CSV table of C-alpha atoms in Angstrom, one decimal:
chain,number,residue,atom,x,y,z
A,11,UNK,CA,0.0,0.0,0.0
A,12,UNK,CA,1.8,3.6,-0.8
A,13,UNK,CA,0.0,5.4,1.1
A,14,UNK,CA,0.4,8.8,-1.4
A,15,UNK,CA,-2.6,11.1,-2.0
A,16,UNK,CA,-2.1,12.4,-5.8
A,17,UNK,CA,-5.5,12.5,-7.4
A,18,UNK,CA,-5.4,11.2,-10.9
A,19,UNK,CA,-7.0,13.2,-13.9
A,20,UNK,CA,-10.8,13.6,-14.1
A,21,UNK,CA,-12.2,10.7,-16.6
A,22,UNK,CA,-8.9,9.3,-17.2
A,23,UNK,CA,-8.6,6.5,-19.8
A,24,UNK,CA,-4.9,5.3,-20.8
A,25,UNK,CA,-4.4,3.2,-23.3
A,26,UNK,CA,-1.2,0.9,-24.9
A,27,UNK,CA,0.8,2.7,-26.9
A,28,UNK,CA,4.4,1.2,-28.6
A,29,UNK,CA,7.3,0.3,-26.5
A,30,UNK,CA,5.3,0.3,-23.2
A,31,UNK,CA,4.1,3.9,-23.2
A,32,UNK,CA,0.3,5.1,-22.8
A,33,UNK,CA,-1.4,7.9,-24.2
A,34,UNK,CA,-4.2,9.5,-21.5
A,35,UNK,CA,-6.8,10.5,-23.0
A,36,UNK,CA,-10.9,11.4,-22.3
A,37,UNK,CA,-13.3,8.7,-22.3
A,38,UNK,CA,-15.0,10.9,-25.0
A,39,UNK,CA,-12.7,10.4,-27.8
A,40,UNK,CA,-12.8,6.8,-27.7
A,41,UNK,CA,-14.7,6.8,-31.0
A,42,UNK,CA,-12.4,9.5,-32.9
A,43,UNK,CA,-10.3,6.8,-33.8
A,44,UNK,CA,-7.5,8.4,-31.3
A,45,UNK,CA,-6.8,4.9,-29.6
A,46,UNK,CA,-7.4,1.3,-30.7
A,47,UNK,CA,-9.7,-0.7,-27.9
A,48,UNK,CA,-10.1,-3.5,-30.3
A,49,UNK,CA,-6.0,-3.8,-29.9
A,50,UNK,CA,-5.6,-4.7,-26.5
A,51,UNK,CA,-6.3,-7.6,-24.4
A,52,UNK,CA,-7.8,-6.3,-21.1
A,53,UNK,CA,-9.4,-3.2,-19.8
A,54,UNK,CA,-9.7,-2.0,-16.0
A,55,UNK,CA,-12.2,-0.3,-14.3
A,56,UNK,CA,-11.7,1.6,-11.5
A,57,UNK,CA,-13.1,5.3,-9.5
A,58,UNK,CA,-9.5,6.5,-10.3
A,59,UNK,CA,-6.0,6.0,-11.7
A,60,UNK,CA,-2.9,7.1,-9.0
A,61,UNK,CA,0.2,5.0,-9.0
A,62,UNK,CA,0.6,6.5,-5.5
A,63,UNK,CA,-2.2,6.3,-4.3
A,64,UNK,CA,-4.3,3.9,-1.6
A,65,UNK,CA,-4.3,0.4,-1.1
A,66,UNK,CA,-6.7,-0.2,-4.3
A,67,UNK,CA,-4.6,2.0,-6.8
A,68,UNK,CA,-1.4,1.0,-5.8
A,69,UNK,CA,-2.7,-2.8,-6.2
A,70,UNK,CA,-3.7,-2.3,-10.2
A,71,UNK,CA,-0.9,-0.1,-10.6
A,72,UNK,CA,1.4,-3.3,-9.9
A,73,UNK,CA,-1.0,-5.5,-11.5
A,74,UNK,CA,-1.0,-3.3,-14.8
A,75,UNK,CA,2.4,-3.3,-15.1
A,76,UNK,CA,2.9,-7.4,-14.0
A,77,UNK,CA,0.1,-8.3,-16.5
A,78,UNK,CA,1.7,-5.9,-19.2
A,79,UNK,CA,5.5,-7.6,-18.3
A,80,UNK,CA,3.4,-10.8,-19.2
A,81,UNK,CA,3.0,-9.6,-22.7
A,82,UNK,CA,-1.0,-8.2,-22.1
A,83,UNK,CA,-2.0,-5.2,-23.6
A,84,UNK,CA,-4.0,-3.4,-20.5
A,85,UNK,CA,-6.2,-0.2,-20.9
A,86,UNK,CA,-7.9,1.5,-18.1
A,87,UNK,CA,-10.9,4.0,-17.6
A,88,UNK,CA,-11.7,5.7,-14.6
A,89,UNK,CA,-15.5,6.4,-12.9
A,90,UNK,CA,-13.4,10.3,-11.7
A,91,UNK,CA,-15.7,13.0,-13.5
A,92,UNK,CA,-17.9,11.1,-15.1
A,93,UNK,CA,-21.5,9.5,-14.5
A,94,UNK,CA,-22.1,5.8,-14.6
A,95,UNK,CA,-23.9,5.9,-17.5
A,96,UNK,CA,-20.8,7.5,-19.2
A,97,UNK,CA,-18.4,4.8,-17.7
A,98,UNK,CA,-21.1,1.8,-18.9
A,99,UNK,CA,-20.6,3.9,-22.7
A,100,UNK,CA,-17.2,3.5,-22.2
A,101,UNK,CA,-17.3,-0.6,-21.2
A,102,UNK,CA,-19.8,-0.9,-24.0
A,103,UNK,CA,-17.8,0.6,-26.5
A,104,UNK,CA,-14.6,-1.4,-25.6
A,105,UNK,CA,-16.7,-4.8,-25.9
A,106,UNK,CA,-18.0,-4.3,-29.0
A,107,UNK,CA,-14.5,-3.3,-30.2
A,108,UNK,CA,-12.5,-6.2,-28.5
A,109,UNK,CA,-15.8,-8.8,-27.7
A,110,UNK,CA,-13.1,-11.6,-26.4
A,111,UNK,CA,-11.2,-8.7,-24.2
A,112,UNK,CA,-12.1,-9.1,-20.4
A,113,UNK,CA,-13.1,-6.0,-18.7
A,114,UNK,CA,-11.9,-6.3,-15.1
A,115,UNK,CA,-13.6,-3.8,-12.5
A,116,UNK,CA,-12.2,-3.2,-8.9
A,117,UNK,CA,-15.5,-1.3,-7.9
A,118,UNK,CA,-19.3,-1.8,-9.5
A,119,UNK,CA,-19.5,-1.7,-12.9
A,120,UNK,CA,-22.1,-2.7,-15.2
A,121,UNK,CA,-20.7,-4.6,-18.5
A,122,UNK,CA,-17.5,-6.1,-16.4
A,123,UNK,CA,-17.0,-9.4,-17.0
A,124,UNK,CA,-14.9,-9.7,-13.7
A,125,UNK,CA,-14.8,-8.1,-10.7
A,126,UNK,CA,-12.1,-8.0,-7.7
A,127,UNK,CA,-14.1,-7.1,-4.6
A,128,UNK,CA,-12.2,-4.8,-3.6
A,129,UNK,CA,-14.7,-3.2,-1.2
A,130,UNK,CA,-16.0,-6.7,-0.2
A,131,UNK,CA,-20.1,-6.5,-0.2
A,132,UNK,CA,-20.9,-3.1,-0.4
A,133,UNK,CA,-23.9,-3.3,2.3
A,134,UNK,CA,-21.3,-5.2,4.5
A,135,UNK,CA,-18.9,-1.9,4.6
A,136,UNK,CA,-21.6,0.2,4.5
A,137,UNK,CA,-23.0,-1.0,7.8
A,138,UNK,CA,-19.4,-1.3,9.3
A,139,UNK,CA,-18.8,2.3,8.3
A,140,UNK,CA,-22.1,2.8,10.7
A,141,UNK,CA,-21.0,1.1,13.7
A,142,UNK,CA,-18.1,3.1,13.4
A,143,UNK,CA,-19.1,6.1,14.5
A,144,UNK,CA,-19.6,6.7,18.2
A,145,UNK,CA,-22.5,9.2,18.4
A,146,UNK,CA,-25.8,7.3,18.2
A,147,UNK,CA,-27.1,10.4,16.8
A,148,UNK,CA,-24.6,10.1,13.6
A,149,UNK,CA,-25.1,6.4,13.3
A,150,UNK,CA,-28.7,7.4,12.7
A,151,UNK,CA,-28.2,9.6,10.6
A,152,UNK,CA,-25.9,7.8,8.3
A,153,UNK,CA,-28.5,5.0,8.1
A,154,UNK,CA,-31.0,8.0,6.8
A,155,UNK,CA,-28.4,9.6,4.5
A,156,UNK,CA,-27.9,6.6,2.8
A,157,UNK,CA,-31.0,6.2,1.6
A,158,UNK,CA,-31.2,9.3,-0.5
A,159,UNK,CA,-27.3,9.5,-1.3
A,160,UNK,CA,-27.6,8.9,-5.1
A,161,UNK,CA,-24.0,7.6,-5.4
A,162,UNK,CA,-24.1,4.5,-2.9
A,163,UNK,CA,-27.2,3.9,-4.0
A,164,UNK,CA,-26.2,3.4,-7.4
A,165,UNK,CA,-23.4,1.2,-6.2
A,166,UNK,CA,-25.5,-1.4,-4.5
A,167,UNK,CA,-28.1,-1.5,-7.6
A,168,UNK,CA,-24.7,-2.4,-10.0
A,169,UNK,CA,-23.4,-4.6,-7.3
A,170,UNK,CA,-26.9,-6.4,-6.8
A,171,UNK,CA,-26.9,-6.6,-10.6
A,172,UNK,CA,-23.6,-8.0,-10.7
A,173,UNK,CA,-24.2,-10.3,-8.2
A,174,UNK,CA,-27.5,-11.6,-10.0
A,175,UNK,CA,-27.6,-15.4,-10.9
A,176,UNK,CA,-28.2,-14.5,-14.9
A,177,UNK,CA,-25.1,-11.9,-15.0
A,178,UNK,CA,-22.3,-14.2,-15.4
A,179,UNK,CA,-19.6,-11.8,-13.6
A,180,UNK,CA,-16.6,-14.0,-12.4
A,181,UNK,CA,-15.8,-12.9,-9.1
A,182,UNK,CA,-12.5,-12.9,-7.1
A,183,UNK,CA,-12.4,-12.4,-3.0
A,184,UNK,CA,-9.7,-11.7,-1.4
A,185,UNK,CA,-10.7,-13.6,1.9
A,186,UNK,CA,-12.9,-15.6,2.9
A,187,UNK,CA,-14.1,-13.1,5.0
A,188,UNK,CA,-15.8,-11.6,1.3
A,189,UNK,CA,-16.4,-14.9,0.0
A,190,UNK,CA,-18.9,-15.9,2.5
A,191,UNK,CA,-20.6,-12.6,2.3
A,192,UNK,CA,-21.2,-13.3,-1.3
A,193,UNK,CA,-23.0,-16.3,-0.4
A,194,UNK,CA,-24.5,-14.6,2.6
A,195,UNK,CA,-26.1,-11.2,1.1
A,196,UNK,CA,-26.5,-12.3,-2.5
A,197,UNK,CA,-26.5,-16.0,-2.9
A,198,UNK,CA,-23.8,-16.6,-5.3
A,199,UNK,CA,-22.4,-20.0,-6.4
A,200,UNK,CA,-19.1,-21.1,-5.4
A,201,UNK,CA,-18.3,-21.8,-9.0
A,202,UNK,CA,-18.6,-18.3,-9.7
A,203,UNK,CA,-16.0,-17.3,-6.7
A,204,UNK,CA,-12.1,-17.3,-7.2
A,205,UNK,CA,-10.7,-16.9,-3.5
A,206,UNK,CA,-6.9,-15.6,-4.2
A,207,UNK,CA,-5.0,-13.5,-1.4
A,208,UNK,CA,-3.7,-10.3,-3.0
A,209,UNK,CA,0.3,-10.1,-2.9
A,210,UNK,CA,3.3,-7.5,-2.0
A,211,UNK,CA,6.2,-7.1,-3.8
A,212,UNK,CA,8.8,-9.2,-1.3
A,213,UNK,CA,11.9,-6.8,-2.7
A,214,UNK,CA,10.5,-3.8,-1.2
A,215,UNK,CA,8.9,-5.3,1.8
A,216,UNK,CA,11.2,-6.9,3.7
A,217,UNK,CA,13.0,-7.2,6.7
A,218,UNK,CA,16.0,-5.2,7.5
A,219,UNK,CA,19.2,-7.1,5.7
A,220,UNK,CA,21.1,-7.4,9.2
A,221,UNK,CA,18.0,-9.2,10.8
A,222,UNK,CA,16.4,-10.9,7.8
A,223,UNK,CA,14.1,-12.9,10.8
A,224,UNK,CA,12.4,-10.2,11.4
A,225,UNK,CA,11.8,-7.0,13.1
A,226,UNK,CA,14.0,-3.9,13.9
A,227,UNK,CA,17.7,-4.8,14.7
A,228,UNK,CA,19.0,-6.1,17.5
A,229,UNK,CA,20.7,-2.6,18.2
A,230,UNK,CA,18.0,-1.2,18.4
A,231,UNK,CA,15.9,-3.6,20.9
A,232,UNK,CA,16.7,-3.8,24.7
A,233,UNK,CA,14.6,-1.0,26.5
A,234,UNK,CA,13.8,1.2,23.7
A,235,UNK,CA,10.3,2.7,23.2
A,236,UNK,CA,7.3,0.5,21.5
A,237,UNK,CA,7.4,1.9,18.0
A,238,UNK,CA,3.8,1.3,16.9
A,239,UNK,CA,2.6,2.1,13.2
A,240,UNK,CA,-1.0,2.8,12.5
A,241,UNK,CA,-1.4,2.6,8.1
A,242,UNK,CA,-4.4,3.6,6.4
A,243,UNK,CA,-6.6,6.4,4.6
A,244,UNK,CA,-10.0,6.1,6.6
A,245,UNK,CA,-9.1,6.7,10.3
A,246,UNK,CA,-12.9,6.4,11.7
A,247,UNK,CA,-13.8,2.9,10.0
A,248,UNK,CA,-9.9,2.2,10.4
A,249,UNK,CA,-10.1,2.5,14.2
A,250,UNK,CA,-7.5,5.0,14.9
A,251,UNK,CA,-9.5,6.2,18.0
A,252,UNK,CA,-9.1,2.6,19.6
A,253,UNK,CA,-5.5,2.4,18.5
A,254,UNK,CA,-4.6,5.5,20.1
A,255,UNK,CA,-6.9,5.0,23.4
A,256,UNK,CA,-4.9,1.6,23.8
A,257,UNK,CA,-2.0,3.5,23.3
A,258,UNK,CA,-3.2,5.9,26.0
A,259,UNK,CA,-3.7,2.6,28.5
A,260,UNK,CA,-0.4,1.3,27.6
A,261,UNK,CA,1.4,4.0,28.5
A,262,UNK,CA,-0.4,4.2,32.5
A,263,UNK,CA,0.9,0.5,32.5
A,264,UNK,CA,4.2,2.1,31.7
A,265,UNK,CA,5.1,0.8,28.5
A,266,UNK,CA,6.8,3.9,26.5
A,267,UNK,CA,4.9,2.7,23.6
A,268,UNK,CA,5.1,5.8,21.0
A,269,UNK,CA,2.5,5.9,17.4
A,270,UNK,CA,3.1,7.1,14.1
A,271,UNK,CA,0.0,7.5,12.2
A,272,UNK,CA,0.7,7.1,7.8
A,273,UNK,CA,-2.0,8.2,5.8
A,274,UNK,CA,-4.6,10.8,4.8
A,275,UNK,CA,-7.5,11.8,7.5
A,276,UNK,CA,-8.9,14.6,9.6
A,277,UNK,CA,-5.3,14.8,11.4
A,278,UNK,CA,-6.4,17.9,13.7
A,279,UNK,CA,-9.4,16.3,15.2
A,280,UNK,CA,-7.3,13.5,16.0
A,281,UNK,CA,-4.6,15.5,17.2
A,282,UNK,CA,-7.0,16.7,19.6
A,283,UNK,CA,-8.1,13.9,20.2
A,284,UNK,CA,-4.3,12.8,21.3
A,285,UNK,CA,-4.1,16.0,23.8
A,286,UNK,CA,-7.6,15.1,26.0
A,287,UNK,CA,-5.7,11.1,26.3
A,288,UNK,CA,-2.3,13.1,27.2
A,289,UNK,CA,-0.6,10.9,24.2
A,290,UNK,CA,0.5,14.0,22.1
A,291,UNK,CA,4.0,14.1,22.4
A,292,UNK,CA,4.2,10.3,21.9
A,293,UNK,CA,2.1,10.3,18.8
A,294,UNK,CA,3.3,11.2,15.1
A,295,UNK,CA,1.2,12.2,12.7
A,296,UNK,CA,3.7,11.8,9.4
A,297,UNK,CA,0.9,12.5,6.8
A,298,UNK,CA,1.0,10.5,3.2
A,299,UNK,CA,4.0,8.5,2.7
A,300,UNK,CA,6.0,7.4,-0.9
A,301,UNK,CA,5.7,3.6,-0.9
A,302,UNK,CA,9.9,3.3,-0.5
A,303,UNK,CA,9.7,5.6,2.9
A,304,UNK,CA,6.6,3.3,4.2
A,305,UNK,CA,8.8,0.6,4.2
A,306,UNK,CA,11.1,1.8,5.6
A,307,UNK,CA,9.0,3.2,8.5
A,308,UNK,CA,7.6,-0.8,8.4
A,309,UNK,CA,11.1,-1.9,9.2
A,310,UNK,CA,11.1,1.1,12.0
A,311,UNK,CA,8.5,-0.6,13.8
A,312,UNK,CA,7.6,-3.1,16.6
A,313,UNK,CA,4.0,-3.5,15.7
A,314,UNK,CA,1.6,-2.5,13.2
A,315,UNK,CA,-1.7,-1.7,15.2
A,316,UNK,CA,-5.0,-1.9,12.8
A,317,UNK,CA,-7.8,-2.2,14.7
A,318,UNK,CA,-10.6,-2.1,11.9
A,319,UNK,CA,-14.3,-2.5,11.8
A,320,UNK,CA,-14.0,-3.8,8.2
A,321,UNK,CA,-11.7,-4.5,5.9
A,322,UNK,CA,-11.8,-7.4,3.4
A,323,UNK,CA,-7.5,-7.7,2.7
A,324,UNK,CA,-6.0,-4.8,3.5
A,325,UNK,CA,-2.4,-5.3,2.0
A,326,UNK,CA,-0.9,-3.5,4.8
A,327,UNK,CA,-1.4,-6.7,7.0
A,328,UNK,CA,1.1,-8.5,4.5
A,329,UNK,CA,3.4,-5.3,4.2
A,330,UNK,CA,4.0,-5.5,7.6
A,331,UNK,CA,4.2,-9.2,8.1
A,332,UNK,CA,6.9,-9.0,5.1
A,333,UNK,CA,8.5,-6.8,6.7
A,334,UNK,CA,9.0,-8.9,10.1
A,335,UNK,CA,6.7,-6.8,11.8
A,336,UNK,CA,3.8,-8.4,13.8
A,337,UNK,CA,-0.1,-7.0,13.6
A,338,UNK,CA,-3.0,-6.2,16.0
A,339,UNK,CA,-6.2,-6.5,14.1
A,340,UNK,CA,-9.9,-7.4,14.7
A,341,UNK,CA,-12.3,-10.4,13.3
A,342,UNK,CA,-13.8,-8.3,10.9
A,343,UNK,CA,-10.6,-7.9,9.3
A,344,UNK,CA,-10.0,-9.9,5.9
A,345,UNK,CA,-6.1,-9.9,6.8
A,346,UNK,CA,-6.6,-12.1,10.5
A,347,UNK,CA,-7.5,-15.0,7.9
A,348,UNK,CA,-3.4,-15.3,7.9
A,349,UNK,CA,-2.4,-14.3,11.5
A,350,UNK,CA,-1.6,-17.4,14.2
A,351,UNK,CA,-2.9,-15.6,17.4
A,352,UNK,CA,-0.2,-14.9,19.6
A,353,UNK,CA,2.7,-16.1,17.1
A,354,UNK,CA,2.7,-13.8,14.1
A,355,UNK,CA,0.8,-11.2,15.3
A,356,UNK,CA,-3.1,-10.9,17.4
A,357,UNK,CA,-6.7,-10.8,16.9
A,358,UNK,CA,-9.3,-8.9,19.1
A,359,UNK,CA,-13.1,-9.5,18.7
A,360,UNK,CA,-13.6,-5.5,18.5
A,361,UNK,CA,-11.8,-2.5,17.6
A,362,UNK,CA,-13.2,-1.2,20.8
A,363,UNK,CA,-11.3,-3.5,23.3
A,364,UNK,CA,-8.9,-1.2,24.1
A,365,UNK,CA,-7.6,-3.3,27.1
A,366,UNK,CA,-7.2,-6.2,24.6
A,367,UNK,CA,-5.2,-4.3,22.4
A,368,UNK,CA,-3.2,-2.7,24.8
A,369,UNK,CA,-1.7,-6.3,25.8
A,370,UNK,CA,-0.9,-7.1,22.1
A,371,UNK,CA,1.5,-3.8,22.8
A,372,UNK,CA,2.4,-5.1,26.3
A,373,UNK,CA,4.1,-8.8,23.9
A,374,UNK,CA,6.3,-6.6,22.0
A,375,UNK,CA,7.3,-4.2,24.7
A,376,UNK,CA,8.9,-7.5,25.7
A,377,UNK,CA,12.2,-7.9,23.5
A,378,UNK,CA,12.7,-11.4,23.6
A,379,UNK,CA,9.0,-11.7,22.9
A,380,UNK,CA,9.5,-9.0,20.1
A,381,UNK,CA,11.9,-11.2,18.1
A,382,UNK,CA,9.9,-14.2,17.8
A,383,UNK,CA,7.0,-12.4,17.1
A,384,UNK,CA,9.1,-10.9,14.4
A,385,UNK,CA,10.7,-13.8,13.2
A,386,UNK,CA,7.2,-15.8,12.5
A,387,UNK,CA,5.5,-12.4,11.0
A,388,UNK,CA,8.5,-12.0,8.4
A,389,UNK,CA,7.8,-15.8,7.7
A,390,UNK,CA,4.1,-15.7,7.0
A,391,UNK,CA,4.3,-12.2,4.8
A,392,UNK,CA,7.0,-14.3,2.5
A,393,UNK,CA,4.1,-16.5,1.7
A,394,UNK,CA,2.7,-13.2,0.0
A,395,UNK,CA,4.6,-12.6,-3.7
A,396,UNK,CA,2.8,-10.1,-5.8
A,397,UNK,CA,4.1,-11.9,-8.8
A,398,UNK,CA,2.5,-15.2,-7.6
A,399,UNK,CA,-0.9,-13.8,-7.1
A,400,UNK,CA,-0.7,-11.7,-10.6
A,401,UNK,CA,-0.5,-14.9,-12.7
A,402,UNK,CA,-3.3,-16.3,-10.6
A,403,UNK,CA,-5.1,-13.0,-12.0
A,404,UNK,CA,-4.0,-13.5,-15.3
A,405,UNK,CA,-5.6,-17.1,-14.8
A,406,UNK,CA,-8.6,-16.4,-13.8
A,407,UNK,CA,-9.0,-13.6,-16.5
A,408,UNK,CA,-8.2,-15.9,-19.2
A,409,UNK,CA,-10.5,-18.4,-18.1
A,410,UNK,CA,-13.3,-16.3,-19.0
């Protein structure tokens, strides 16, 4: 995950131009004969196109570029600045052109002939984005909003639509977490479902070279403060509250457990929100971070805390793991499908047991305890090469 914050161009479309070059261009010239659908292979659907951008764009970023090292000529349009009817023009257009060319979509999209649930089941998230919000007031409201919010609406129609017995969408989940919600909400067959655990790539996420078992290096153990990472764009469904009150707990235990917080989010409410738990000075807020200098700051840390009330594979479980650093997460995490409680990292039931997660800090405040951890983190995330789960990808899009 490069947790950047770039937004791409409005209604971007790029296309596969000689010697690995693309040409951007508006999804309204796509019949001025300026590009060549009916030339390429595969096209990808997305809300928006940033190679440094969140977990979801970073993802197809690498998997553009793996499939097109495979010899696949990829083209992508975007949903940014344009309506769903334009964007269903757009798949339309490029089927007619190229009717053998999968169209892969990593959100809703009708015309797709796969789809990565990327979002898992959106009525799943959208409930989870409820709970997450501790004003009963708001959580009422949300429920309300939804209703007439035209946007999320439209996303569960397509999604319902994609899901429907007659559409013949292949589907891949990226836990079982999403695969039984499938099955669960919208009753989909198992044949349809391709369950394939999304990669990192294991050159950049990786342990530091002097302690390739894991975690920071011996140096730096001993008595040292907790360094504890909290990764991610959405800090409310994300649980960055919890993580910092268990922060709060672990420090009147008197563990110098110190956070740095990566990503984009409303940093001054939670600034403030560090001050009224007396945690200010020990918590970092470093803003979006290049995907080199997150891994880096992986390798920097003791333990990354991601106390969630959803996610469905949030590849900053395997970053971290890669990186010999072990994870705090919940059950409604995708990502605690891999973990071994108490060996490679923990699981809490909630993202509101603070006391729970405060004794996942209290194991690696414990350097002896640290290292193992460590140790069996790195090995799990080296189960986790992005290459390996790309030609599954290119599998399951060819099988089509």
């Amino acid at each position: 995950m490069a947790l950047g914050c770039v937004a791409g161009p409005a209604g971007l479309t790029t296309w596969p131009t000689p010697g690995g070059l693309t040409t951007r261009v508006r999804g309204r010239d796509i019949n001025r004969g300026i590009i060549r659908p009916a030339d390429m292979d595969l096209l990808i659907v997305t809300d928006r196109w940033d190679d440094a951008g969140g977990g979801r764009e970073a993802y197809l970023a690498e998997l553009r570029s793996s499939l097109v090292r495979r010899g696949h000529s990829v083209g992508v349009i975007t949903r940014t600045g344009r309506s769903e009817r334009l964007l269903q023009r757009d798949i339309d257009t490029f089927r007619r052109m190229h009717p053998t060319g999968p169209v892969m979509a990593a959100r809703p999209a009708a015309g797709a002939t796969h789809y990565q649930l990327h979002s898992g089941v959106y009525a799943d998230a959208y409930e989870a984005e409820r709970a997450s919000y501790e004003s009963s007031l708001r959580r009422w409201w949300f429920r309300s909003a939804l209703r007439v919010n035209r946007r999320r609406r439209s996303l569960l129609q397509i999604e319902a639509e994609t899901m429907a017995v007659g559409s013949g969408t292949m589907l891949m989940a990226f836990s079982n977490q999403s695969h039984d919600a499938l099955r669960r909400v919208y009753g989909v067959s198992d044949e349809r479902i391709t369950l394939t655990r999304p990669g990192v790539d294991l050159t950049v996420f990786r342990p530091h070279t002097e302690n390739v078992s894991g975690g920071r290096p011996m140096a730096q153990r001993g008595h040292s403060p907790v360094q504890l990472l909290f990764a991610g764009h959405n800090f409310v469904l994300k649980g960055l509250r919890w993580a910092m009150a268990a922060v709060a707990v672990a420090r009147r235990a008197g563990i110098d457990a110190h956070l740095t917080v990566a990503g984009r989010g409303p940093i001054p409410a939670f600034a403030s929100l560090a001050r009224r738990l007396n945690i200010a000075p020990h918590v970092r807020f470093a803003g979006c971070i290049a995907r080199g200098a997150l891994a880096d700051l992986y390798r920097e840390s003791d333990l990354l805390i991601h106390p969630t009330f959803y996610d469905p594979f949030p590849r900053v479980i395997v970053e971290a793991l890669a990186s010999g650093v072990p994870v705090v997460t919940t059950r409604a995490c995708g990502g605690a499908e891999i973990l071994a409680h108490g060996r490679d990292g923990f699981i809490v039931d909630d993202p509101r047991q603070v006391e729970a997660l405060a004794e996942a800090i209290a194991a690696v405040a414990d350097p002896d305890r640290r290292a193992a951890l460590g140790a069996e983190a790195a090995r799990t995330g080296q189960r986790f090469d992005f290459e390996s789960h790309a030609e599954a990808v290119a599998t399951w899009l060819a099988g089509r």
